[in-house]
Tab-separated table of C-alpha atoms and ligand atoms in Angstrom:
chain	number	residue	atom	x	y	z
A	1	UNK	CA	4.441	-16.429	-3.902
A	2	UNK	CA	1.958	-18.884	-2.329
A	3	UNK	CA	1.042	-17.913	1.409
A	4	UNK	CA	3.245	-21.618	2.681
A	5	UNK	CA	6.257	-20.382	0.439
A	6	UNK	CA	6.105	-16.495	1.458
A	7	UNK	CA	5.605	-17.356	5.581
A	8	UNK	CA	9.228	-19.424	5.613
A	9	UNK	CA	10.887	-16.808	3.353
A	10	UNK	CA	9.998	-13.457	4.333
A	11	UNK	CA	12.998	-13.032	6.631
A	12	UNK	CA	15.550	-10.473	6.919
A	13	UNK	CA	17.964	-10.626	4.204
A	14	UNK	CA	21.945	-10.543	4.107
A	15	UNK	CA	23.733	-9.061	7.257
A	16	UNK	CA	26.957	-7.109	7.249
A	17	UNK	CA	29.050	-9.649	4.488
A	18	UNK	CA	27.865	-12.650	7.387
A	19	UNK	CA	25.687	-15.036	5.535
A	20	UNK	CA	24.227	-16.740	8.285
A	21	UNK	CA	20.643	-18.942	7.386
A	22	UNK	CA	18.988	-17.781	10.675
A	23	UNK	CA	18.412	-14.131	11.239
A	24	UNK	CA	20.819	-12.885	13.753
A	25	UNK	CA	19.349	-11.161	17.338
A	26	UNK	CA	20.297	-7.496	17.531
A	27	UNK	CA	20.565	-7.807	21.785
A	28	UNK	CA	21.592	-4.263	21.590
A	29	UNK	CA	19.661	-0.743	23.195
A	30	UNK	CA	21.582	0.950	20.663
A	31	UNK	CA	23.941	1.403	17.542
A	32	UNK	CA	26.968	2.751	17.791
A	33	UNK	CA	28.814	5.312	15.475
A	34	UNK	CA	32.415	5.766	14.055
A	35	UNK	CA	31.645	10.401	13.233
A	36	UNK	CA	29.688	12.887	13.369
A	37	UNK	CA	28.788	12.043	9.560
A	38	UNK	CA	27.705	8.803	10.101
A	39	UNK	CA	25.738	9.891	12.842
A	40	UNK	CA	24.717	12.649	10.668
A	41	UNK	CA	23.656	10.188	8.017
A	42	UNK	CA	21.355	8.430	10.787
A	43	UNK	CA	19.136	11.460	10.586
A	44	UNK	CA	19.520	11.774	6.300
A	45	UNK	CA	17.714	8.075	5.999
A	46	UNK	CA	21.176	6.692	5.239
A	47	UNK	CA	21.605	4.160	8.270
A	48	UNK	CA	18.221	2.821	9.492
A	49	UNK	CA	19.447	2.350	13.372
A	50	UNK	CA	20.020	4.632	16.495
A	51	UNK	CA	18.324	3.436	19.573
A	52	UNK	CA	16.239	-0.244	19.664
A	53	UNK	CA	13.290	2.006	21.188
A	54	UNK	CA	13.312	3.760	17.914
A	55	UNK	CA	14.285	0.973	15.838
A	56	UNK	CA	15.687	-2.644	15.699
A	57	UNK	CA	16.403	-4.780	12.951
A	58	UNK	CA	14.451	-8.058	14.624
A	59	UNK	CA	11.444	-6.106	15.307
A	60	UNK	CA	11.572	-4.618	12.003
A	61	UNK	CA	11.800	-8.292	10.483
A	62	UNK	CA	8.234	-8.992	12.434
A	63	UNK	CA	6.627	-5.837	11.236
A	64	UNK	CA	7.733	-6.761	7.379
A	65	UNK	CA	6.983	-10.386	7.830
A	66	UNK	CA	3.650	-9.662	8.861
A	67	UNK	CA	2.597	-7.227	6.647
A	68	UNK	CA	4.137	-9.435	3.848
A	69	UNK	CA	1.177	-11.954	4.738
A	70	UNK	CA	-1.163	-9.432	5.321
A	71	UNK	CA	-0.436	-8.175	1.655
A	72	UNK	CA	-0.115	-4.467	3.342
A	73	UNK	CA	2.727	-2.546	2.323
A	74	UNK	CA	4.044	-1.545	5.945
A	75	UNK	CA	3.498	-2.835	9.716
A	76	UNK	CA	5.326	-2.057	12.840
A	77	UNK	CA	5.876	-4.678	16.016
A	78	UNK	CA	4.866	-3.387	19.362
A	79	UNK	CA	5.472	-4.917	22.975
A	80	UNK	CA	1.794	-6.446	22.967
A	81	UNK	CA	-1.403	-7.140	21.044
A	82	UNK	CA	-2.838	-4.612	22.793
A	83	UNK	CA	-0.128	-1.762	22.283
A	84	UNK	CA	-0.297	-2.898	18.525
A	85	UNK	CA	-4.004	-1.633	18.993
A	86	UNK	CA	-3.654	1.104	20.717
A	87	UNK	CA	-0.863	2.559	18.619
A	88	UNK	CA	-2.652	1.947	15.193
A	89	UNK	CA	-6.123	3.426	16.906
A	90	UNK	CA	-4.011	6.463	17.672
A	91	UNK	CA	-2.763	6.804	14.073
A	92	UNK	CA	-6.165	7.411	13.291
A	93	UNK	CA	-7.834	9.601	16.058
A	94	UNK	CA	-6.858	12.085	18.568
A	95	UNK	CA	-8.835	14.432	21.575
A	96	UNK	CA	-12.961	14.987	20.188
A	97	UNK	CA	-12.819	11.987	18.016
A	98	UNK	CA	-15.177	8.882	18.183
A	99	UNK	CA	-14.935	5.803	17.314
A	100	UNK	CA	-17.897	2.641	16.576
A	101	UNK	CA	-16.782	-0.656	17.896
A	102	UNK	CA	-17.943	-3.514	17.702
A	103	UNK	CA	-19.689	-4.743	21.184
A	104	UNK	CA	-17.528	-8.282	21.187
A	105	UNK	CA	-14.211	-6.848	20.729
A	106	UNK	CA	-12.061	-8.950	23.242
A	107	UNK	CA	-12.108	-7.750	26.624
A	108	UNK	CA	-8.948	-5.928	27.186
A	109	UNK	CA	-9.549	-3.676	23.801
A	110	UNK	CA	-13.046	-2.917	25.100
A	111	UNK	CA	-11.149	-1.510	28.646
A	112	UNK	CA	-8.816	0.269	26.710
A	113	UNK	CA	-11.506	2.190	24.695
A	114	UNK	CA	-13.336	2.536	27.346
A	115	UNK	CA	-11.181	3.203	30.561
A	116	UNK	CA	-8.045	5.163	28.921
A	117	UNK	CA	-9.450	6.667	25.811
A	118	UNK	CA	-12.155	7.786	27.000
A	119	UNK	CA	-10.190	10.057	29.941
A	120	UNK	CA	-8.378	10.933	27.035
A	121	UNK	CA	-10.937	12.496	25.003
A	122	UNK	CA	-11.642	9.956	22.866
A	123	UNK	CA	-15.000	7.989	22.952
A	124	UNK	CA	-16.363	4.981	21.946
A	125	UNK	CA	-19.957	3.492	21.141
A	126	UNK	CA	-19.926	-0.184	21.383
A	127	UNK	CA	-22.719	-1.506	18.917
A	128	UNK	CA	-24.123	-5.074	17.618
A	129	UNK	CA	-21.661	-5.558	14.108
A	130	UNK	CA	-24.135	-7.698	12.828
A	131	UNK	CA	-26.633	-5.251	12.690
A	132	UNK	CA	-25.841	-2.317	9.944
A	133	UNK	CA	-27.907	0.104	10.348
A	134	UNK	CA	-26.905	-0.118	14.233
A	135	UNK	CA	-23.313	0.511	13.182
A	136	UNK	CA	-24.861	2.987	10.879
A	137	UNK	CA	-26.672	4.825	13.278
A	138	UNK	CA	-23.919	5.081	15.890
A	139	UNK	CA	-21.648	7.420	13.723
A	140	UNK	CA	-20.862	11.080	14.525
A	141	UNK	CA	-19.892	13.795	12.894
A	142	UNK	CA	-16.722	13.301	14.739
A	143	UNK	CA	-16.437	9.774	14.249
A	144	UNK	CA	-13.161	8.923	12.770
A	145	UNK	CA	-13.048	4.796	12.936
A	146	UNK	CA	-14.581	1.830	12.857
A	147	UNK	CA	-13.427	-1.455	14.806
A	148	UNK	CA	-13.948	-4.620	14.748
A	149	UNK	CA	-12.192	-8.377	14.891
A	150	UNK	CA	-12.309	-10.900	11.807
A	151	UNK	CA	-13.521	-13.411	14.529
A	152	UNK	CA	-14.912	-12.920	17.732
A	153	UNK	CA	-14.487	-14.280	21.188
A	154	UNK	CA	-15.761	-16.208	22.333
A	155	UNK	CA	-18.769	-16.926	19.934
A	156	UNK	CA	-16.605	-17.695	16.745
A	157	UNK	CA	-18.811	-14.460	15.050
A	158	UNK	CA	-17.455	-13.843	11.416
A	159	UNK	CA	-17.084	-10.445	10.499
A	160	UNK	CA	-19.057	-8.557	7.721
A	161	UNK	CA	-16.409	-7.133	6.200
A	162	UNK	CA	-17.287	-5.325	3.368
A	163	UNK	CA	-20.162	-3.944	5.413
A	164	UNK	CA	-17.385	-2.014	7.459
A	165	UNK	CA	-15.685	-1.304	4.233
A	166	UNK	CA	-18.510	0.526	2.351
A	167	UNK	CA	-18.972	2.108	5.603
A	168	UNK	CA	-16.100	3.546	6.324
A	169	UNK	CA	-16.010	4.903	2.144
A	170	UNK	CA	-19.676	6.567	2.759
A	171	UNK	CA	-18.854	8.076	5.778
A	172	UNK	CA	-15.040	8.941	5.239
A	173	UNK	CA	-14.199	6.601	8.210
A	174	UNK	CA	-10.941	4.405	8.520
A	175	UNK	CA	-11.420	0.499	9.255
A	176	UNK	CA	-9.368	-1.255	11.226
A	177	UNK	CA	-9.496	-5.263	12.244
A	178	UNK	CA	-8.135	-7.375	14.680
A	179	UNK	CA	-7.030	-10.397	12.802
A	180	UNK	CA	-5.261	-12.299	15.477
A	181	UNK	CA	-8.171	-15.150	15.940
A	182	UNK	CA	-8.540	-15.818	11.687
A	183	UNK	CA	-4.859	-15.488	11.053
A	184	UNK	CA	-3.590	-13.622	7.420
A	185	UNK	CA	-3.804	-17.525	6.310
A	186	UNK	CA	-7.045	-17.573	6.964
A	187	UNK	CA	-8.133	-13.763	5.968
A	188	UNK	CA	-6.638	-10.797	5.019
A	189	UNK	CA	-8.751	-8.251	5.301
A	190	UNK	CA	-5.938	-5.521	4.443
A	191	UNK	CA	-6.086	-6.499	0.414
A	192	UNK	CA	-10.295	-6.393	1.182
A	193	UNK	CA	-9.835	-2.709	2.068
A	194	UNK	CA	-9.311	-2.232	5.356
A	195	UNK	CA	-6.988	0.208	6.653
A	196	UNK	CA	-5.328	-0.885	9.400
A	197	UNK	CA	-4.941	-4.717	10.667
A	198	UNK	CA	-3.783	-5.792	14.202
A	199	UNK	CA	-2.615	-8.539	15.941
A	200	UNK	CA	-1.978	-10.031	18.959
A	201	UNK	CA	1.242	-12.284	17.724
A	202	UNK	CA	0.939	-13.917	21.157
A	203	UNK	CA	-1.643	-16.075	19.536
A	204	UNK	CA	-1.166	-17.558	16.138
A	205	UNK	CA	1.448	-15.492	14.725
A	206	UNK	CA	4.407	-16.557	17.384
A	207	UNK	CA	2.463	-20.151	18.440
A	208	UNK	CA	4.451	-20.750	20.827
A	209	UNK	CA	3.045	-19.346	24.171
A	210	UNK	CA	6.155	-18.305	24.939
A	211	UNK	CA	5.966	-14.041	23.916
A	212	UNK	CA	3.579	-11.579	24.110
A	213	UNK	CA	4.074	-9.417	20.924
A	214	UNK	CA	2.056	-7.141	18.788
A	215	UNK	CA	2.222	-6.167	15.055
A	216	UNK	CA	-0.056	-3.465	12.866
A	217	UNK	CA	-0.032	-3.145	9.616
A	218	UNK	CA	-1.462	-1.071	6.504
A	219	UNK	CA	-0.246	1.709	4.081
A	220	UNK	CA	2.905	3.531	4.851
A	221	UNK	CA	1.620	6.555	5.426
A	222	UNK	CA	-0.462	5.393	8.578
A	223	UNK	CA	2.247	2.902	9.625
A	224	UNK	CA	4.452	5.484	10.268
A	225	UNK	CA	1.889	7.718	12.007
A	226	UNK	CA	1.826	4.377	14.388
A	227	UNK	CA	5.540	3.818	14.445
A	228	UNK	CA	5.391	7.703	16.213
A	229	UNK	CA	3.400	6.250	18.493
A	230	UNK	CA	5.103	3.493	19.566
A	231	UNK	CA	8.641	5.367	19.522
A	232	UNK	CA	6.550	7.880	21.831
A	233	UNK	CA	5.124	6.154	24.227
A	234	UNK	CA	7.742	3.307	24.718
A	235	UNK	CA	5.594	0.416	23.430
A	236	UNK	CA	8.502	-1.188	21.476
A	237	UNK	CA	8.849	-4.836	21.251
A	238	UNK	CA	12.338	-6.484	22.581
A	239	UNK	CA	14.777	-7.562	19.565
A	240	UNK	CA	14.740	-10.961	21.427
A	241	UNK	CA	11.052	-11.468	21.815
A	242	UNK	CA	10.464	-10.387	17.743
A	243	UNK	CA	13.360	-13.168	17.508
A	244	UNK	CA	11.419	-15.497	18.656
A	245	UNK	CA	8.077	-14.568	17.123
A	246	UNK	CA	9.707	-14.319	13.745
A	247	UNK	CA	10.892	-17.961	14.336
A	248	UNK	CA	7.356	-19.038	15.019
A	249	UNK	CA	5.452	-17.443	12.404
A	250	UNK	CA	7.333	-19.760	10.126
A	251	UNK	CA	5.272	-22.728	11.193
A	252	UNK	CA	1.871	-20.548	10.805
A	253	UNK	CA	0.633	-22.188	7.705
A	254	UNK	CA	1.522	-25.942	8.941
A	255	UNK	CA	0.120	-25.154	12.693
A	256	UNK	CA	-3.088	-23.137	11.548
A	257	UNK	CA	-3.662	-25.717	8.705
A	258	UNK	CA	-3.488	-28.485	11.108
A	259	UNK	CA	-5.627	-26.889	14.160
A	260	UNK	CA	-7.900	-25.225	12.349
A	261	UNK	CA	-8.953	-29.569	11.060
A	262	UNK	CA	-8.644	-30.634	14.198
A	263	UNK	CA	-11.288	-27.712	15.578
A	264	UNK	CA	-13.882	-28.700	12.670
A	265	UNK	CA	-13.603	-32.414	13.404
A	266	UNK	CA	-14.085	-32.119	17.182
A	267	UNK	CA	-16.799	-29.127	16.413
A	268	UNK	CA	-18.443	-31.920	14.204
A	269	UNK	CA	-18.147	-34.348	16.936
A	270	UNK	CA	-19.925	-32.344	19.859
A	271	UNK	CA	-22.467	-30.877	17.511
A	272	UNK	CA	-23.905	-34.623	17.661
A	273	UNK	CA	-22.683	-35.053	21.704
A	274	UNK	CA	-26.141	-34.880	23.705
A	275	UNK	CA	-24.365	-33.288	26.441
A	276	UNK	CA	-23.682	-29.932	24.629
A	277	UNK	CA	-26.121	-27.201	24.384
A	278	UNK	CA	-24.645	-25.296	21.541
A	279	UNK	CA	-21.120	-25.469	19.650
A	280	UNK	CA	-20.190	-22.095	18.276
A	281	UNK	CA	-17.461	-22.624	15.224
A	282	UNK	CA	-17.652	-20.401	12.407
A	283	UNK	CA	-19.294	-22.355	9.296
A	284	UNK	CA	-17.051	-20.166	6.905
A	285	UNK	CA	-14.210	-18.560	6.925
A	286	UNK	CA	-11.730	-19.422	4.198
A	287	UNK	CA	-11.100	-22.235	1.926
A	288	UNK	CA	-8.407	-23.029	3.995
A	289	UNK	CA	-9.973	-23.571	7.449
A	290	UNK	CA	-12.230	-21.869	9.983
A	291	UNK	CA	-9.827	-20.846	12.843
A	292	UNK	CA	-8.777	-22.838	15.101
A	293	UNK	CA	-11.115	-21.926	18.279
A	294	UNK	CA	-14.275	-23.983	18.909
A	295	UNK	CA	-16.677	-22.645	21.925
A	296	UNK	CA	-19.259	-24.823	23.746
A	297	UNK	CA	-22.133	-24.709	25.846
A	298	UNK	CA	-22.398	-27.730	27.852
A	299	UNK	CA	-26.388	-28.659	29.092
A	300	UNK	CA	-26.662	-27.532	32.473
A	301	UNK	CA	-27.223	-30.739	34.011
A	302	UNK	CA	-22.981	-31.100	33.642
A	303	UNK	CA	-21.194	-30.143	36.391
A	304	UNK	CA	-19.101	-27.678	35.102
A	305	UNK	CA	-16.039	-28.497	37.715
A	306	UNK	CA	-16.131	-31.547	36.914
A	307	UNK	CA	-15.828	-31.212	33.403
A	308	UNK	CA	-12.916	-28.989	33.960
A	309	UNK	CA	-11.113	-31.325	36.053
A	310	UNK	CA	-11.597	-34.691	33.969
A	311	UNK	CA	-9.930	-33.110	30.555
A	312	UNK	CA	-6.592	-34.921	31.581
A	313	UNK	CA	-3.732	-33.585	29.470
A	314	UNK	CA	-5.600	-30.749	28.303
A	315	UNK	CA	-5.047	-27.979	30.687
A	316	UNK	CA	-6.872	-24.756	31.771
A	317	UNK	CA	-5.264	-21.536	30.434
A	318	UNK	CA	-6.660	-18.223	30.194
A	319	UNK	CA	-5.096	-17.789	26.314
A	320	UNK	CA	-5.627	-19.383	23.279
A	321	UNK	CA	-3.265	-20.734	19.745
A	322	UNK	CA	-0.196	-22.935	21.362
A	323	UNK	CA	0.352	-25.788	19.993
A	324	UNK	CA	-1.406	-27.750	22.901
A	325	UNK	CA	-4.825	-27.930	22.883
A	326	UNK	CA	-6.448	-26.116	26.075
A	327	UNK	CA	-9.278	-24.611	27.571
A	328	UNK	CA	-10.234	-21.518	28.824
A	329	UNK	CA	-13.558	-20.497	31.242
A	330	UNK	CA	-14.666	-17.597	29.529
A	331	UNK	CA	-17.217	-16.573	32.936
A	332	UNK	CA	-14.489	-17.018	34.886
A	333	UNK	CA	-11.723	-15.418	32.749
A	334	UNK	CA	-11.898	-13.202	29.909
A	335	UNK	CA	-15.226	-11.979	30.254
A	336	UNK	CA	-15.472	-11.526	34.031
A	337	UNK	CA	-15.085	-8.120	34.730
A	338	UNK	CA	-18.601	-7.349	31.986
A	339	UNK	CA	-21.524	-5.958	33.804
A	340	UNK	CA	-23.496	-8.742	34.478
A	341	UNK	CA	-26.023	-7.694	31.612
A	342	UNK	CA	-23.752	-7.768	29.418
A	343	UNK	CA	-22.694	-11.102	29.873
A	344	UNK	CA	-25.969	-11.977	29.386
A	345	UNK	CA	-26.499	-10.175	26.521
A	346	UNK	CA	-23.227	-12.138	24.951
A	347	UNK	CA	-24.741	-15.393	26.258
A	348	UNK	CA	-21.370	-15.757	28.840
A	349	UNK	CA	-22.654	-17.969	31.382
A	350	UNK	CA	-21.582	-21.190	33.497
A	351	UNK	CA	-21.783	-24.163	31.231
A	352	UNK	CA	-19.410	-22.046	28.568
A	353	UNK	CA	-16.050	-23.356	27.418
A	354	UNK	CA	-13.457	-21.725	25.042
A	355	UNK	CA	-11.218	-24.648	23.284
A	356	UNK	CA	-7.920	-23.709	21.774
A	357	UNK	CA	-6.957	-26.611	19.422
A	358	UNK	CA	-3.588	-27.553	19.334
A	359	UNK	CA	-1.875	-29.551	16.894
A	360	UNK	CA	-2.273	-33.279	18.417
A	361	UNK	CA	-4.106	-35.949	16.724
A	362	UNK	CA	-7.394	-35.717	15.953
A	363	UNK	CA	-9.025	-38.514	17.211
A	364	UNK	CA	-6.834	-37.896	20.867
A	365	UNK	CA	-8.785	-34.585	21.551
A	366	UNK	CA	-12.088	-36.100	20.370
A	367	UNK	CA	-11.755	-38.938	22.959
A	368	UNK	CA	-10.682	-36.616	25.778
A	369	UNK	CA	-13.715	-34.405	25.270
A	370	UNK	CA	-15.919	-36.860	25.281
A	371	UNK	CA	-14.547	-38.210	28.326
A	372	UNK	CA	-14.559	-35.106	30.162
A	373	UNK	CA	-18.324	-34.544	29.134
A	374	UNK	CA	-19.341	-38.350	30.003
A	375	UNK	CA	-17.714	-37.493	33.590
A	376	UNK	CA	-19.640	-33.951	34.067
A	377	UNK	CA	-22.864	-35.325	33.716
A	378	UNK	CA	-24.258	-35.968	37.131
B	1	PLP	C1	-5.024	-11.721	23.199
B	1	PLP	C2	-5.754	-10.811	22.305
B	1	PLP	C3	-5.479	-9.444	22.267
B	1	PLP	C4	-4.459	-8.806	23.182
B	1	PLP	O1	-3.190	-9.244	22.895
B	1	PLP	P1	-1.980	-9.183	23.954
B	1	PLP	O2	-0.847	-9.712	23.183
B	1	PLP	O3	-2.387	-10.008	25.122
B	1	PLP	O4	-1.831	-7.750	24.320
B	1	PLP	C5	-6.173	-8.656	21.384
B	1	PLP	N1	-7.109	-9.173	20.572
B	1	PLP	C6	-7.417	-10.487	20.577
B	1	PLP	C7	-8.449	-10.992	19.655
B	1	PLP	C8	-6.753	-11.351	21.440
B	1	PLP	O5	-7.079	-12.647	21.462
C-alpha cells in the first residue's frame, strides 16, 4: 500500500462481533474477567488486556499505526514525545553506558540526557552531527547509542543518516531518530536502518494541538524492551488521548502534503524579502516535501516586537504542526534556558523566528508575513 492509502487504513480491526467504522475508545483502567482460567489465559498470551497501564487497545492502535508508516515491525505509545524518548533510550542503555548526541537535539531531550540520565549513570556527549569524525571521536568503549533528529530545530538541519548508520555497524552502536519534525511521509529512517524511531505525536502525527502523545518504534525485540519501560515507570498514554491521535494521523498525508507547499512557497518568498537576514528551510528532504517548518532571521534593523505583534491571525505559540500557521520565539522559548554560548554557537539570537505552517492558503500567509516584516522595520 501507498503511504495516503496505508495512513486512513491502518486502524484497529473488528471488535467483539460490533462492526462499527470508527474505532471504539476503551475508557476503561482495566479488563475484567469471568475465572480464574481466563484470567489465567491473560498471563498464557491468550487475551491481550489486564490493566490500561499495561495495555489498551487505543494505545495499541497508535503504536501499530505508527510503526505501520514507519515500515518498523513494532512501536509502543507513551504519555509524551518525550517519554517515547526516554523509554526507547532506556531499551538501549542502562547505569555506565554513554551515549553521542547530536548538539541540536530539541531542548527538552537535551535536559533529559543531561539533567536525569546523567544522575542516573548514564552520560551523554553532545557533538556537531555534521561533522563525522566529531561524532566519531566522541565514542567510548561504553558507548551504547547514537542520537539524533531527521530535522533539527530550529535551523531546519537535515540529518546524515547513513553516516549514523555505518556508525553505529562499525562501532556496534544502536541508532535512534527523532522523526517528529520530517514526519514517516516525509522519511523513514526505520527501513534506512535505524533502530529505533521516536516521535513526539503532539506535532504532526495527531495535528491537532489538542494531545500530547508519544510513539517509538523499531524491531520487536527492542519494542518490547521499551514497552517494560513504559509499563514500569507509568508513562502510558490515555486510551482517550491515543483516540484522538489515531483520528488525526489520518489526515497526515493531506496536512503534511499541504504545509509542507505552503512552507517552500513562503520560504521562496522571504528568501527574496530584503528584510530577512537568512531563511533556514531544508533544500531536500523527500520527493514529497521538505517539512513543514521554515525559520528566519529578520535584519536587525526590525523591531522584533513589532514584528511579533503585526502577524494578525497568526498567533504566538511555543509548539509547532497544527493546522494554523504560527510562530514561535525560539530566544525567548525553546532555547532559553542554553548557556548563553551555546546559543551563540546555534546562532539563537533576537531577530530569530520559528514558523509552523498551517494548512491555509498560500498566498494568505505570504501577505501576512510580508506585512508583519514591512511594519517591523523602523
Ligand atoms: C515537541 C518535541 C519533542 C517532545 O515532545 P512532547 O510531546 O512535548 O513530549 C521531542 N522532539 C521534538 C523534535 C519535538 O518537537
Amino acid at each position: 500500500m501507498k503511504f495516503t492509502t496505508k495512513v486512513v487504513h491502518s486502524q484497529l480491526k473488528g471488535t467483539e462481533g460490533i462492526h462499527s467504522k470508527a474505532t471504539p475508545i476503551y475508557q476503561t483502567s482495566a479488563f475484567s474477567f469471568t475465572s480464574l482460567e481466563e484470567l489465567e489465559g491473560f498471563y498464557e498470551g491468550k487475551s491481550p488486556y489486564l490493566y490500561t497501564r499495561t495495555g489498551n487497545p487505543n494505545t495499541d492502535e497508535l503504536g501499530k499505526m505508527v510503526a505501520d508508516l514507519e515500515g518498523a515491525p513494532a512501536g509502543v505509545a507513551t504519555s509524551s514525545g518525550l517519554s517515547a524518548i526516554l523509554a526507547g533510550i532506556l531499551a538501549v542503555v542502562e547505569a555506565g553506558d554513554h551515549i553521542v548526541a547530536a548538539e541540536d537535539v530539541y531542548g527538552g531531550t537535551f535536559h533529559m540526557l543531561n539533567e536525569e540520565l546523567k544522575t542516573l549513570g548514564i552520560s551523554t556527549s553532545f557533538v556537531d552531527f555534521t561533522r563525522q569524525e566529531e561524532v566519531e571521536g566522541a565514542i567510548l568503549p561504553q558507548t551504547k547509542l547514537l542520537y539524533s533528529e531527521t530535522v533539527t530545530n530550529p535551523f531546519m538541519r537535515v540529518e546524515n543518516i547513513s553516516m549514523m548508520t555505518e556508525l553505529g555497524e562499525q562501532h556496534s552502536l544502536k541508532t535512534m531518530i527523532d522523526n517528529s519534525f520530517a514526519t514517516p511521509l516525509l522519511s523513514q529512517p526505520y527501513l534506512k536502518g535505524v533502530d529505533l524511531v521516536a516521535h513526539s505525536a503532539t506535532k504532526y502525527i495527531g495535528g491537532h494541538s489538542d494531545i500530547t502523545a508519544g510513539v517509538v518504534v523499531g524491531k520487536e525485540e527492542l519494542i518490547q524492551k521499551a514497552r517494560q519501560r513504559v509499563v514500569n515507570m507509568g508513562s502510558n498514554l490515555s486510551p482517550f488521548e491515543a483516540w484522538l491521535t489515531c483520528r488525526g494521523a489520518k489526515t497526515l498525508a493531506l496536512r503534511m502534503g499541504t504545509q509542507a507547499k505552503n512552507a517552500e512557497v513562503l520560504a521562496k518568498e522571504l528568501h527574496t524579502n530584503k528584510q530577512v537576514k537568512n531563511v533556514y528551510y531544508p533544500k531536500y528532504l523527500s520527493e514529497k516535501g521538505h517539512g513543514a517548518i521554515v525559520t528566519i532571521e529578520l535584519e536587525k534593523h526590525c523591531n522584533i516586537s513589532t514584528f511579533f505583534t503585526s502577524l494578525g491571525w497568526v498567533k504566538i505559540v511555543p509548539s509547532l504542526a497544527g493546522v494554523e500557521t504560527t510562530v514561535s520565539y525560539p530566544l525567548g522559548t525553546s532555547h532559553r534556558a542554553l548557556p548563553k554560548e551555546a546559543q551563540e554557537k546555534l546562532g539563537i539570537n533576537t531577530h530569530v523566528v520559528r514558523i509552523s505552517l498551517g494548512i491555509e492558503d498560500a498566498e494568505d500567509i505570504v501577505d501576512q508575513f510580508c506585512k508583519a516584516i514591512e511594519a517591523s522595520v523602523k
